[in-house]
Amino acid sequence: LDAAGDFLPELQVFMPVSGSLTVTAVPTFPATTGSRITGSISNVVFQHVSLDPDTHATTKIDDCQITLTSAAFDAPVKNN
Protein backbone atom coordinates (compact mmCIF):
# COMPACT_ATOMS: atom_id res chain seq x y z
CA LEU A 1 0.00 0.00 0.00
CA ASP A 2 1.12 3.53 -0.61
CA ALA A 3 0.87 6.41 1.88
CA ALA A 4 -2.79 6.95 0.92
CA GLY A 5 -3.66 3.29 1.56
CA ASP A 6 -4.03 2.42 -2.13
CA PHE A 7 -2.50 -0.70 -3.66
CA LEU A 8 0.75 -0.14 -5.54
CA PRO A 9 0.55 -0.89 -9.28
CA GLU A 10 3.54 -3.24 -9.35
CA LEU A 11 5.04 -6.05 -7.33
CA GLN A 12 7.23 -4.91 -4.44
CA VAL A 13 10.04 -7.25 -3.31
CA PHE A 14 11.42 -7.37 0.23
CA MET A 15 14.27 -9.72 1.19
CA PRO A 16 15.30 -10.64 4.75
CA VAL A 17 18.61 -9.04 5.76
CA SER A 18 18.78 -9.85 9.48
CA GLY A 19 16.96 -11.67 12.27
CA SER A 20 16.60 -15.19 13.60
CA LEU A 21 15.06 -18.40 12.28
CA THR A 22 14.50 -21.30 14.68
CA VAL A 23 13.41 -24.66 13.24
CA THR A 24 11.97 -26.90 15.96
CA ALA A 25 10.85 -29.93 13.94
CA VAL A 26 11.90 -31.35 10.59
CA PRO A 27 10.41 -34.65 9.43
CA THR A 28 12.36 -37.61 8.17
CA PHE A 29 11.79 -38.66 4.58
CA PRO A 30 9.90 -40.12 2.96
CA ALA A 31 7.25 -37.85 4.45
CA THR A 32 4.07 -39.35 5.85
CA THR A 33 0.55 -37.96 6.12
CA GLY A 34 1.35 -36.28 9.45
CA SER A 35 4.80 -34.90 8.50
CA ARG A 36 5.25 -31.24 9.48
CA ILE A 37 7.95 -28.58 9.74
CA THR A 38 7.62 -26.16 12.65
CA GLY A 39 9.50 -23.18 13.99
CA SER A 40 9.57 -19.46 14.44
CA ILE A 41 11.21 -16.25 13.29
CA SER A 42 12.08 -13.22 15.37
CA ASN A 43 13.24 -9.66 14.71
CA VAL A 44 13.46 -10.24 10.95
CA VAL A 45 14.23 -7.10 8.95
CA PHE A 46 13.14 -7.09 5.29
CA GLN A 47 14.83 -4.67 2.84
CA HIS A 48 13.08 -3.21 -0.23
CA VAL A 49 14.97 -4.55 -3.28
CA SER A 50 14.66 -5.11 -7.00
CA LEU A 51 15.01 -8.69 -8.24
CA ASP A 52 16.69 -9.42 -11.58
CA PRO A 53 14.46 -11.99 -13.35
CA ASP A 54 17.42 -13.59 -15.15
CA THR A 55 20.09 -13.79 -12.45
CA HIS A 56 17.88 -13.50 -9.33
CA ALA A 57 20.37 -10.93 -7.99
CA THR A 58 18.92 -8.32 -5.65
CA THR A 59 19.69 -4.61 -5.53
CA LYS A 60 18.73 -2.30 -2.67
CA ILE A 61 16.22 0.25 -4.00
CA ASP A 62 15.90 2.62 -1.05
CA ASP A 63 16.02 2.69 2.74
CA CYS A 64 12.53 1.22 3.15
CA GLN A 65 12.56 -1.69 5.61
CA ILE A 66 9.89 -3.73 7.35
CA THR A 67 10.49 -5.50 10.68
CA LEU A 68 8.57 -8.61 11.71
CA THR A 69 8.99 -8.93 15.47
CA SER A 70 7.85 -12.56 15.72
CA ALA A 71 5.92 -15.26 13.91
CA ALA A 72 5.49 -19.02 14.19
CA PHE A 73 5.00 -21.55 11.42
CA ASP A 74 3.64 -25.09 11.32
CA ALA A 75 3.29 -26.51 7.81
CA PRO A 76 2.69 -29.91 6.26
CA VAL A 77 5.52 -31.53 4.29
CA LYS A 78 4.88 -33.66 1.20
CA ASN A 79 7.07 -35.84 -0.99
CA ASN A 80 7.49 -34.71 -4.60
CSV table of C-alpha atoms in Angstrom, one decimal:
chain,number,residue,atom,x,y,z
A,1,LEU,CA,0.0,0.0,0.0
A,2,ASP,CA,1.1,3.5,-0.6
A,3,ALA,CA,0.9,6.4,1.9
A,4,ALA,CA,-2.8,7.0,0.9
A,5,GLY,CA,-3.7,3.3,1.6
A,6,ASP,CA,-4.0,2.4,-2.1
A,7,PHE,CA,-2.5,-0.7,-3.7
A,8,LEU,CA,0.7,-0.1,-5.5
A,9,PRO,CA,0.6,-0.9,-9.3
A,10,GLU,CA,3.5,-3.2,-9.4
A,11,LEU,CA,5.0,-6.0,-7.3
A,12,GLN,CA,7.2,-4.9,-4.4
A,13,VAL,CA,10.0,-7.3,-3.3
A,14,PHE,CA,11.4,-7.4,0.2
A,15,MET,CA,14.3,-9.7,1.2
A,16,PRO,CA,15.3,-10.6,4.7
A,17,VAL,CA,18.6,-9.0,5.8
A,18,SER,CA,18.8,-9.9,9.5
A,19,GLY,CA,17.0,-11.7,12.3
A,20,SER,CA,16.6,-15.2,13.6
A,21,LEU,CA,15.1,-18.4,12.3
A,22,THR,CA,14.5,-21.3,14.7
A,23,VAL,CA,13.4,-24.7,13.2
A,24,THR,CA,12.0,-26.9,16.0
A,25,ALA,CA,10.8,-29.9,13.9
A,26,VAL,CA,11.9,-31.4,10.6
A,27,PRO,CA,10.4,-34.7,9.4
A,28,THR,CA,12.4,-37.6,8.2
A,29,PHE,CA,11.8,-38.7,4.6
A,30,PRO,CA,9.9,-40.1,3.0
A,31,ALA,CA,7.2,-37.9,4.5
A,32,THR,CA,4.1,-39.4,5.9
A,33,THR,CA,0.5,-38.0,6.1
A,34,GLY,CA,1.4,-36.3,9.4
A,35,SER,CA,4.8,-34.9,8.5
A,36,ARG,CA,5.3,-31.2,9.5
A,37,ILE,CA,7.9,-28.6,9.7
A,38,THR,CA,7.6,-26.2,12.6
A,39,GLY,CA,9.5,-23.2,14.0
A,40,SER,CA,9.6,-19.5,14.4
A,41,ILE,CA,11.2,-16.3,13.3
A,42,SER,CA,12.1,-13.2,15.4
A,43,ASN,CA,13.2,-9.7,14.7
A,44,VAL,CA,13.5,-10.2,11.0
A,45,VAL,CA,14.2,-7.1,8.9
A,46,PHE,CA,13.1,-7.1,5.3
A,47,GLN,CA,14.8,-4.7,2.8
A,48,HIS,CA,13.1,-3.2,-0.2
A,49,VAL,CA,15.0,-4.5,-3.3
A,50,SER,CA,14.7,-5.1,-7.0
A,51,LEU,CA,15.0,-8.7,-8.2
A,52,ASP,CA,16.7,-9.4,-11.6
A,53,PRO,CA,14.5,-12.0,-13.3
A,54,ASP,CA,17.4,-13.6,-15.1
A,55,THR,CA,20.1,-13.8,-12.5
A,56,HIS,CA,17.9,-13.5,-9.3
A,57,ALA,CA,20.4,-10.9,-8.0
A,58,THR,CA,18.9,-8.3,-5.6
A,59,THR,CA,19.7,-4.6,-5.5
A,60,LYS,CA,18.7,-2.3,-2.7
A,61,ILE,CA,16.2,0.3,-4.0
A,62,ASP,CA,15.9,2.6,-1.0
A,63,ASP,CA,16.0,2.7,2.7
A,64,CYS,CA,12.5,1.2,3.2
A,65,GLN,CA,12.6,-1.7,5.6
A,66,ILE,CA,9.9,-3.7,7.4
A,67,THR,CA,10.5,-5.5,10.7
A,68,LEU,CA,8.6,-8.6,11.7
A,69,THR,CA,9.0,-8.9,15.5
A,70,SER,CA,7.8,-12.6,15.7
A,71,ALA,CA,5.9,-15.3,13.9
A,72,ALA,CA,5.5,-19.0,14.2
A,73,PHE,CA,5.0,-21.6,11.4
A,74,ASP,CA,3.6,-25.1,11.3
A,75,ALA,CA,3.3,-26.5,7.8
A,76,PRO,CA,2.7,-29.9,6.3
A,77,VAL,CA,5.5,-31.5,4.3
A,78,LYS,CA,4.9,-33.7,1.2
A,79,ASN,CA,7.1,-35.8,-1.0
A,80,ASN,CA,7.5,-34.7,-4.6
